[in-house]
Amino acid sequence: YLGGKARLGKPIVQAILTDLGVKRLSLAVDLCSGAGGVTHRLADVADKVIAVEAHPGLVALHKAVQGGWVPPEHVSEEEYQTARRGDPTDPRVTFIGFGCAFGGKWWGGYARNKAGGNYAQRASKSLQSRCRANVEHEHGDALTGPREAEVVYCDPPYAGTTGYTAIGTVDADAFWHRLAGLASPTCACYLSEYAEAPPAGIEARLI
């Protein structure tokens, strides 16, 4: 599925557990945690989760919510335009840039409330409901640094798609190679991808 995994987080994590034949994990790593659609589901079945994200504002936002900050439930279009000129590492600016934008795309246009809906309120409540104390949010590049864990999950920008303006251009094949290098008898690696097959030289199976 192309996009956030808010609705698919639970079945993705269940598929991982079923594949491993276990009910609980010790340490899991989410290499492209984003809004946390899979991260919080991993946290529900793991002792600890390390959530790595390239966008510093998202990391700051998750940490702020962990610390008790409550994102606003009402954001006007004027507030949206003002925030757009703000510091992208500020939790409130990041919340508005993603949570109040059309389709949840970074400053993708102010999402006007329709049919009684309230984008800001939904985003605020969603963030709070996904907050888990056993998640360590970390700003970093998913393609660098050691990541020893029982499970490593990655939902990168997909090959052949427009990618994410918030983090710039990324070589999609690099994630396949990254996980191939991490995989071992003690570390199971899983990657969500739009393509039907991995790049040449990478061994993978569909679950």
PDB file of C-alpha atoms in Angstrom:
ATOM      1  CA  TYR A   1       0.000   0.000   0.000  1.00  0.00           C
ATOM      2  CA  LEU A   2       1.352   3.414  -1.022  1.00  0.00           C
ATOM      3  CA  GLY A   3       1.105   5.896   1.846  1.00  0.00           C
ATOM      4  CA  GLY A   4       0.818   5.908   5.632  1.00  0.00           C
ATOM      5  CA  LYS A   5       0.163   2.640   7.434  1.00  0.00           C
ATOM      6  CA  ALA A   6      -2.303   3.853  10.061  1.00  0.00           C
ATOM      7  CA  ARG A   7      -4.949   1.336   8.960  1.00  0.00           C
ATOM      8  CA  LEU A   8      -2.523  -1.441   8.052  1.00  0.00           C
ATOM      9  CA  GLY A   9      -0.195  -1.225  11.046  1.00  0.00           C
ATOM     10  CA  LYS A  10      -1.942  -3.933  13.036  1.00  0.00           C
ATOM     11  CA  PRO A  11      -2.121  -6.563  10.232  1.00  0.00           C
ATOM     12  CA  ILE A  12       1.483  -5.793   9.232  1.00  0.00           C
ATOM     13  CA  VAL A  13       2.736  -6.461  12.749  1.00  0.00           C
ATOM     14  CA  GLN A  14       0.545  -9.550  13.046  1.00  0.00           C
ATOM     15  CA  ALA A  15       1.996 -10.871   9.774  1.00  0.00           C
ATOM     16  CA  ILE A  16       5.498 -10.401  11.203  1.00  0.00           C
ATOM     17  CA  LEU A  17       4.625 -12.258  14.409  1.00  0.00           C
ATOM     18  CA  THR A  18       2.989 -15.067  12.446  1.00  0.00           C
ATOM     19  CA  ASP A  19       5.987 -15.327  10.146  1.00  0.00           C
ATOM     20  CA  LEU A  20       8.332 -15.618  13.131  1.00  0.00           C
ATOM     21  CA  GLY A  21       6.009 -17.908  15.067  1.00  0.00           C
ATOM     22  CA  VAL A  22       6.107 -15.718  18.185  1.00  0.00           C
ATOM     23  CA  LYS A  23       3.656 -13.633  20.181  1.00  0.00           C
ATOM     24  CA  ARG A  24       6.034 -11.012  21.521  1.00  0.00           C
ATOM     25  CA  LEU A  25       9.311  -9.316  20.623  1.00  0.00           C
ATOM     26  CA  SER A  26      12.167  -8.007  22.722  1.00  0.00           C
ATOM     27  CA  LEU A  27      13.601  -5.182  20.589  1.00  0.00           C
ATOM     28  CA  ALA A  28      12.133  -3.941  17.311  1.00  0.00           C
ATOM     29  CA  VAL A  29      13.325  -1.126  15.062  1.00  0.00           C
ATOM     30  CA  ASP A  30      11.134   0.899  12.714  1.00  0.00           C
ATOM     31  CA  LEU A  31      13.557   2.508  10.274  1.00  0.00           C
ATOM     32  CA  CYS A  32      11.092   4.906   8.600  1.00  0.00           C
ATOM     33  CA  SER A  33       8.639   5.535  11.412  1.00  0.00           C
ATOM     34  CA  GLY A  34       6.887   8.596   9.977  1.00  0.00           C
ATOM     35  CA  ALA A  35       3.576   9.239  11.715  1.00  0.00           C
ATOM     36  CA  GLY A  36       3.892   6.000  13.694  1.00  0.00           C
ATOM     37  CA  GLY A  37       1.245   3.845  12.013  1.00  0.00           C
ATOM     38  CA  VAL A  38       3.359   0.711  12.455  1.00  0.00           C
ATOM     39  CA  THR A  39       5.559   1.939  15.315  1.00  0.00           C
ATOM     40  CA  HIS A  40       2.846   1.929  17.966  1.00  0.00           C
ATOM     41  CA  ARG A  41       1.630  -1.490  16.868  1.00  0.00           C
ATOM     42  CA  LEU A  42       5.154  -2.842  17.260  1.00  0.00           C
ATOM     43  CA  ALA A  43       5.302  -1.205  20.677  1.00  0.00           C
ATOM     44  CA  ASP A  44       2.193  -3.112  21.735  1.00  0.00           C
ATOM     45  CA  VAL A  45       3.993  -6.435  21.210  1.00  0.00           C
ATOM     46  CA  ALA A  46       7.606  -5.490  21.992  1.00  0.00           C
ATOM     47  CA  ASP A  47       9.517  -4.626  25.142  1.00  0.00           C
ATOM     48  CA  LYS A  48      11.165  -1.727  23.314  1.00  0.00           C
ATOM     49  CA  VAL A  49      10.934  -0.053  19.902  1.00  0.00           C
ATOM     50  CA  ILE A  50      13.468   2.296  18.348  1.00  0.00           C
ATOM     51  CA  ALA A  51      11.683   4.549  15.848  1.00  0.00           C
ATOM     52  CA  VAL A  52      14.058   6.166  13.367  1.00  0.00           C
ATOM     53  CA  GLU A  53      12.822   9.087  11.250  1.00  0.00           C
ATOM     54  CA  ALA A  54      14.629  11.389   8.820  1.00  0.00           C
ATOM     55  CA  HIS A  55      12.317  14.347   9.417  1.00  0.00           C
ATOM     56  CA  PRO A  56      13.501  16.112  12.610  1.00  0.00           C
ATOM     57  CA  GLY A  57      10.152  17.773  13.140  1.00  0.00           C
ATOM     58  CA  LEU A  58       8.308  14.450  13.313  1.00  0.00           C
ATOM     59  CA  VAL A  59      10.763  13.182  15.906  1.00  0.00           C
ATOM     60  CA  ALA A  60      10.301  16.364  17.944  1.00  0.00           C
ATOM     61  CA  LEU A  61       6.531  16.044  17.599  1.00  0.00           C
ATOM     62  CA  HIS A  62       6.421  12.459  18.870  1.00  0.00           C
ATOM     63  CA  LYS A  63       8.725  13.319  21.766  1.00  0.00           C
ATOM     64  CA  ALA A  64       6.570  16.321  22.669  1.00  0.00           C
ATOM     65  CA  VAL A  65       3.427  14.171  22.784  1.00  0.00           C
ATOM     66  CA  GLN A  66       5.291  11.613  24.894  1.00  0.00           C
ATOM     67  CA  GLY A  67       6.115  14.462  27.245  1.00  0.00           C
ATOM     68  CA  GLY A  68       2.465  15.409  27.616  1.00  0.00           C
ATOM     69  CA  TRP A  69       2.015  18.074  24.940  1.00  0.00           C
ATOM     70  CA  VAL A  70      -1.459  18.048  23.367  1.00  0.00           C
ATOM     71  CA  PRO A  71      -1.586  19.173  19.713  1.00  0.00           C
ATOM     72  CA  PRO A  72      -4.304  21.724  18.873  1.00  0.00           C
ATOM     73  CA  GLU A  73      -7.689  20.392  17.799  1.00  0.00           C
ATOM     74  CA  HIS A  74      -8.545  23.467  15.748  1.00  0.00           C
ATOM     75  CA  VAL A  75      -6.254  25.153  13.207  1.00  0.00           C
ATOM     76  CA  SER A  76      -7.546  27.888  10.917  1.00  0.00           C
ATOM     77  CA  GLU A  77      -6.300  28.424   7.384  1.00  0.00           C
ATOM     78  CA  GLU A  78      -4.648  31.644   8.546  1.00  0.00           C
ATOM     79  CA  GLU A  79      -2.818  29.738  11.288  1.00  0.00           C
ATOM     80  CA  TYR A  80      -1.800  27.134   8.710  1.00  0.00           C
ATOM     81  CA  GLN A  81      -0.277  29.771   6.417  1.00  0.00           C
ATOM     82  CA  THR A  82       1.504  31.440   9.333  1.00  0.00           C
ATOM     83  CA  ALA A  83       2.923  28.133  10.586  1.00  0.00           C
ATOM     84  CA  ARG A  84       4.233  27.372   7.116  1.00  0.00           C
ATOM     85  CA  ARG A  85       6.800  30.124   7.634  1.00  0.00           C
ATOM     86  CA  GLY A  86       7.795  28.708  11.006  1.00  0.00           C
ATOM     87  CA  ASP A  87      10.580  26.437  12.198  1.00  0.00           C
ATOM     88  CA  PRO A  88      10.081  22.959  10.617  1.00  0.00           C
ATOM     89  CA  THR A  89      11.638  21.340  13.691  1.00  0.00           C
ATOM     90  CA  ASP A  90       9.022  22.861  15.978  1.00  0.00           C
ATOM     91  CA  PRO A  91       6.430  20.242  17.089  1.00  0.00           C
ATOM     92  CA  ARG A  92       3.473  22.568  16.518  1.00  0.00           C
ATOM     93  CA  VAL A  93       4.686  23.582  13.053  1.00  0.00           C
ATOM     94  CA  THR A  94       5.263  19.951  12.121  1.00  0.00           C
ATOM     95  CA  PHE A  95       1.847  18.947  13.428  1.00  0.00           C
ATOM     96  CA  ILE A  96       0.170  21.584  11.272  1.00  0.00           C
ATOM     97  CA  GLY A  97       2.388  20.842   8.263  1.00  0.00           C
ATOM     98  CA  PHE A  98       1.333  17.199   8.224  1.00  0.00           C
ATOM     99  CA  GLY A  99      -1.849  16.887  10.266  1.00  0.00           C
ATOM    100  CA  CYS A 100      -3.702  19.842   8.778  1.00  0.00           C
ATOM    101  CA  ALA A 101      -2.552  19.379   5.175  1.00  0.00           C
ATOM    102  CA  PHE A 102      -4.542  17.685   2.435  1.00  0.00           C
ATOM    103  CA  GLY A 103      -3.858  13.955   2.449  1.00  0.00           C
ATOM    104  CA  GLY A 104      -1.365  14.355   5.287  1.00  0.00           C
ATOM    105  CA  LYS A 105       1.262  15.484   2.766  1.00  0.00           C
ATOM    106  CA  TRP A 106       3.857  17.953   4.086  1.00  0.00           C
ATOM    107  CA  TRP A 107       2.333  21.391   3.387  1.00  0.00           C
ATOM    108  CA  GLY A 108       0.186  19.817   0.693  1.00  0.00           C
ATOM    109  CA  GLY A 109      -2.472  22.512   0.994  1.00  0.00           C
ATOM    110  CA  TYR A 110      -4.802  23.373   3.852  1.00  0.00           C
ATOM    111  CA  ALA A 111      -7.271  20.554   4.457  1.00  0.00           C
ATOM    112  CA  ARG A 112     -10.664  22.192   4.753  1.00  0.00           C
ATOM    113  CA  ASN A 113     -13.087  20.439   7.043  1.00  0.00           C
ATOM    114  CA  LYS A 114     -15.973  18.828   5.208  1.00  0.00           C
ATOM    115  CA  ALA A 115     -19.048  16.873   6.277  1.00  0.00           C
ATOM    116  CA  GLY A 116     -18.472  17.712   9.910  1.00  0.00           C
ATOM    117  CA  GLY A 117     -14.894  16.435   9.840  1.00  0.00           C
ATOM    118  CA  ASN A 118     -12.063  18.147  11.647  1.00  0.00           C
ATOM    119  CA  TYR A 119      -8.595  17.309  10.326  1.00  0.00           C
ATOM    120  CA  ALA A 120      -6.720  18.896  13.218  1.00  0.00           C
ATOM    121  CA  GLN A 121      -8.852  17.168  15.823  1.00  0.00           C
ATOM    122  CA  ARG A 122      -8.474  13.772  14.162  1.00  0.00           C
ATOM    123  CA  ALA A 123      -4.723  14.216  13.811  1.00  0.00           C
ATOM    124  CA  SER A 124      -4.371  15.339  17.430  1.00  0.00           C
ATOM    125  CA  LYS A 125      -6.347  12.425  18.821  1.00  0.00           C
ATOM    126  CA  SER A 126      -4.547   9.976  16.542  1.00  0.00           C
ATOM    127  CA  LEU A 127      -1.117  11.143  17.698  1.00  0.00           C
ATOM    128  CA  GLN A 128      -2.107  10.863  21.336  1.00  0.00           C
ATOM    129  CA  SER A 129      -3.599   7.396  20.864  1.00  0.00           C
ATOM    130  CA  ARG A 130      -0.383   6.173  19.192  1.00  0.00           C
ATOM    131  CA  CYS A 131       1.890   7.470  21.917  1.00  0.00           C
ATOM    132  CA  ARG A 132       3.772   4.659  23.693  1.00  0.00           C
ATOM    133  CA  ALA A 133       6.227   5.007  26.576  1.00  0.00           C
ATOM    134  CA  ASN A 134       8.396   2.111  25.339  1.00  0.00           C
ATOM    135  CA  VAL A 135       9.237   3.842  22.033  1.00  0.00           C
ATOM    136  CA  GLU A 136      12.525   5.675  21.656  1.00  0.00           C
ATOM    137  CA  HIS A 137      12.192   8.263  18.892  1.00  0.00           C
ATOM    138  CA  GLU A 138      15.413   8.995  17.063  1.00  0.00           C
ATOM    139  CA  HIS A 139      16.260  11.438  14.296  1.00  0.00           C
ATOM    140  CA  GLY A 140      18.561   9.803  11.792  1.00  0.00           C
ATOM    141  CA  ASP A 141      19.247   8.270   8.413  1.00  0.00           C
ATOM    142  CA  ALA A 142      17.737   4.808   8.088  1.00  0.00           C
ATOM    143  CA  LEU A 143      20.549   3.815   5.749  1.00  0.00           C
ATOM    144  CA  THR A 144      23.396   4.383   8.212  1.00  0.00           C
ATOM    145  CA  GLY A 145      24.433   3.152  11.631  1.00  0.00           C
ATOM    146  CA  PRO A 146      24.122  -0.321  13.198  1.00  0.00           C
ATOM    147  CA  ARG A 147      20.624  -1.542  14.009  1.00  0.00           C
ATOM    148  CA  GLU A 148      20.861  -4.804  15.897  1.00  0.00           C
ATOM    149  CA  ALA A 149      17.379  -5.971  16.851  1.00  0.00           C
ATOM    150  CA  GLU A 150      15.106  -8.978  16.819  1.00  0.00           C
ATOM    151  CA  VAL A 151      12.998  -7.348  14.103  1.00  0.00           C
ATOM    152  CA  VAL A 152      13.729  -4.466  11.747  1.00  0.00           C
ATOM    153  CA  TYR A 153      10.801  -3.052   9.771  1.00  0.00           C
ATOM    154  CA  CYS A 154      11.088  -0.473   7.008  1.00  0.00           C
ATOM    155  CA  ASP A 155       8.460   1.409   5.005  1.00  0.00           C
ATOM    156  CA  PRO A 156      10.609   3.605   2.727  1.00  0.00           C
ATOM    157  CA  PRO A 157       9.624   5.890  -0.145  1.00  0.00           C
ATOM    158  CA  TYR A 158       8.666   3.454  -2.905  1.00  0.00           C
ATOM    159  CA  ALA A 159      10.495   2.945  -6.168  1.00  0.00           C
ATOM    160  CA  GLY A 160       8.846   4.715  -9.107  1.00  0.00           C
ATOM    161  CA  THR A 161       6.724   7.034  -6.953  1.00  0.00           C
ATOM    162  CA  THR A 162       6.924  10.754  -6.242  1.00  0.00           C
ATOM    163  CA  GLY A 163       8.488  10.226  -2.810  1.00  0.00           C
ATOM    164  CA  TYR A 164       8.221  12.634   0.108  1.00  0.00           C
ATOM    165  CA  THR A 165       8.987  16.339  -0.255  1.00  0.00           C
ATOM    166  CA  ALA A 166       9.691  16.533   3.476  1.00  0.00           C
ATOM    167  CA  ILE A 167      12.890  14.466   3.236  1.00  0.00           C
ATOM    168  CA  GLY A 168      14.061  14.889  -0.343  1.00  0.00           C
ATOM    169  CA  THR A 169      15.053  12.304  -2.957  1.00  0.00           C
ATOM    170  CA  VAL A 170      15.898   8.792  -1.792  1.00  0.00           C
ATOM    171  CA  ASP A 171      17.292   5.768  -3.655  1.00  0.00           C
ATOM    172  CA  ALA A 172      14.592   3.168  -3.029  1.00  0.00           C
ATOM    173  CA  ASP A 173      16.865   0.212  -3.865  1.00  0.00           C
ATOM    174  CA  ALA A 174      19.252   1.327  -1.125  1.00  0.00           C
ATOM    175  CA  PHE A 175      16.732   0.234   1.496  1.00  0.00           C
ATOM    176  CA  TRP A 176      16.639  -3.294   0.095  1.00  0.00           C
ATOM    177  CA  HIS A 177      20.416  -3.481   0.318  1.00  0.00           C
ATOM    178  CA  ARG A 178      20.351  -1.962   3.800  1.00  0.00           C
ATOM    179  CA  LEU A 179      18.013  -4.632   5.128  1.00  0.00           C
ATOM    180  CA  ALA A 180      19.858  -7.403   3.299  1.00  0.00           C
ATOM    181  CA  GLY A 181      22.980  -6.310   5.154  1.00  0.00           C
ATOM    182  CA  LEU A 182      21.181  -6.300   8.502  1.00  0.00           C
ATOM    183  CA  ALA A 183      19.413  -9.651   8.125  1.00  0.00           C
ATOM    184  CA  SER A 184      20.875 -12.507  10.157  1.00  0.00           C
ATOM    185  CA  PRO A 185      19.735 -15.608  12.052  1.00  0.00           C
ATOM    186  CA  THR A 186      18.970 -13.332  15.014  1.00  0.00           C
ATOM    187  CA  CYS A 187      17.595 -10.323  13.116  1.00  0.00           C
ATOM    188  CA  ALA A 188      14.551 -10.658  10.852  1.00  0.00           C
ATOM    189  CA  CYS A 189      14.083  -7.793   8.384  1.00  0.00           C
ATOM    190  CA  TYR A 190      10.809  -6.789   6.745  1.00  0.00           C
ATOM    191  CA  LEU A 191      10.194  -4.151   4.090  1.00  0.00           C
ATOM    192  CA  SER A 192       6.959  -2.762   2.648  1.00  0.00           C
ATOM    193  CA  GLU A 193       7.302  -2.029  -1.041  1.00  0.00           C
ATOM    194  CA  TYR A 194       5.108  -1.164  -4.017  1.00  0.00           C
ATOM    195  CA  ALA A 195       7.251  -3.171  -6.449  1.00  0.00           C
ATOM    196  CA  GLU A 196       6.471  -6.830  -7.139  1.00  0.00           C
ATOM    197  CA  ALA A 197      10.063  -7.992  -6.803  1.00  0.00           C
ATOM    198  CA  PRO A 198      13.290  -6.853  -5.098  1.00  0.00           C
ATOM    199  CA  PRO A 199      16.230  -5.475  -7.092  1.00  0.00           C
ATOM    200  CA  ALA A 200      18.681  -7.921  -8.647  1.00  0.00           C
ATOM    201  CA  GLY A 201      20.922  -9.678  -6.152  1.00  0.00           C
ATOM    202  CA  ILE A 202      18.537  -9.348  -3.203  1.00  0.00           C
ATOM    203  CA  GLU A 203      16.874 -12.442  -1.771  1.00  0.00           C
ATOM    204  CA  ALA A 204      13.426 -11.857  -0.326  1.00  0.00           C
ATOM    205  CA  ARG A 205      10.098 -13.589   0.036  1.00  0.00           C
ATOM    206  CA  LEU A 206       6.540 -12.325   0.211  1.00  0.00           C
ATOM    207  CA  ILE A 207       4.611 -12.695   3.445  1.00  0.00           C
TER     208      ILE A 207
END
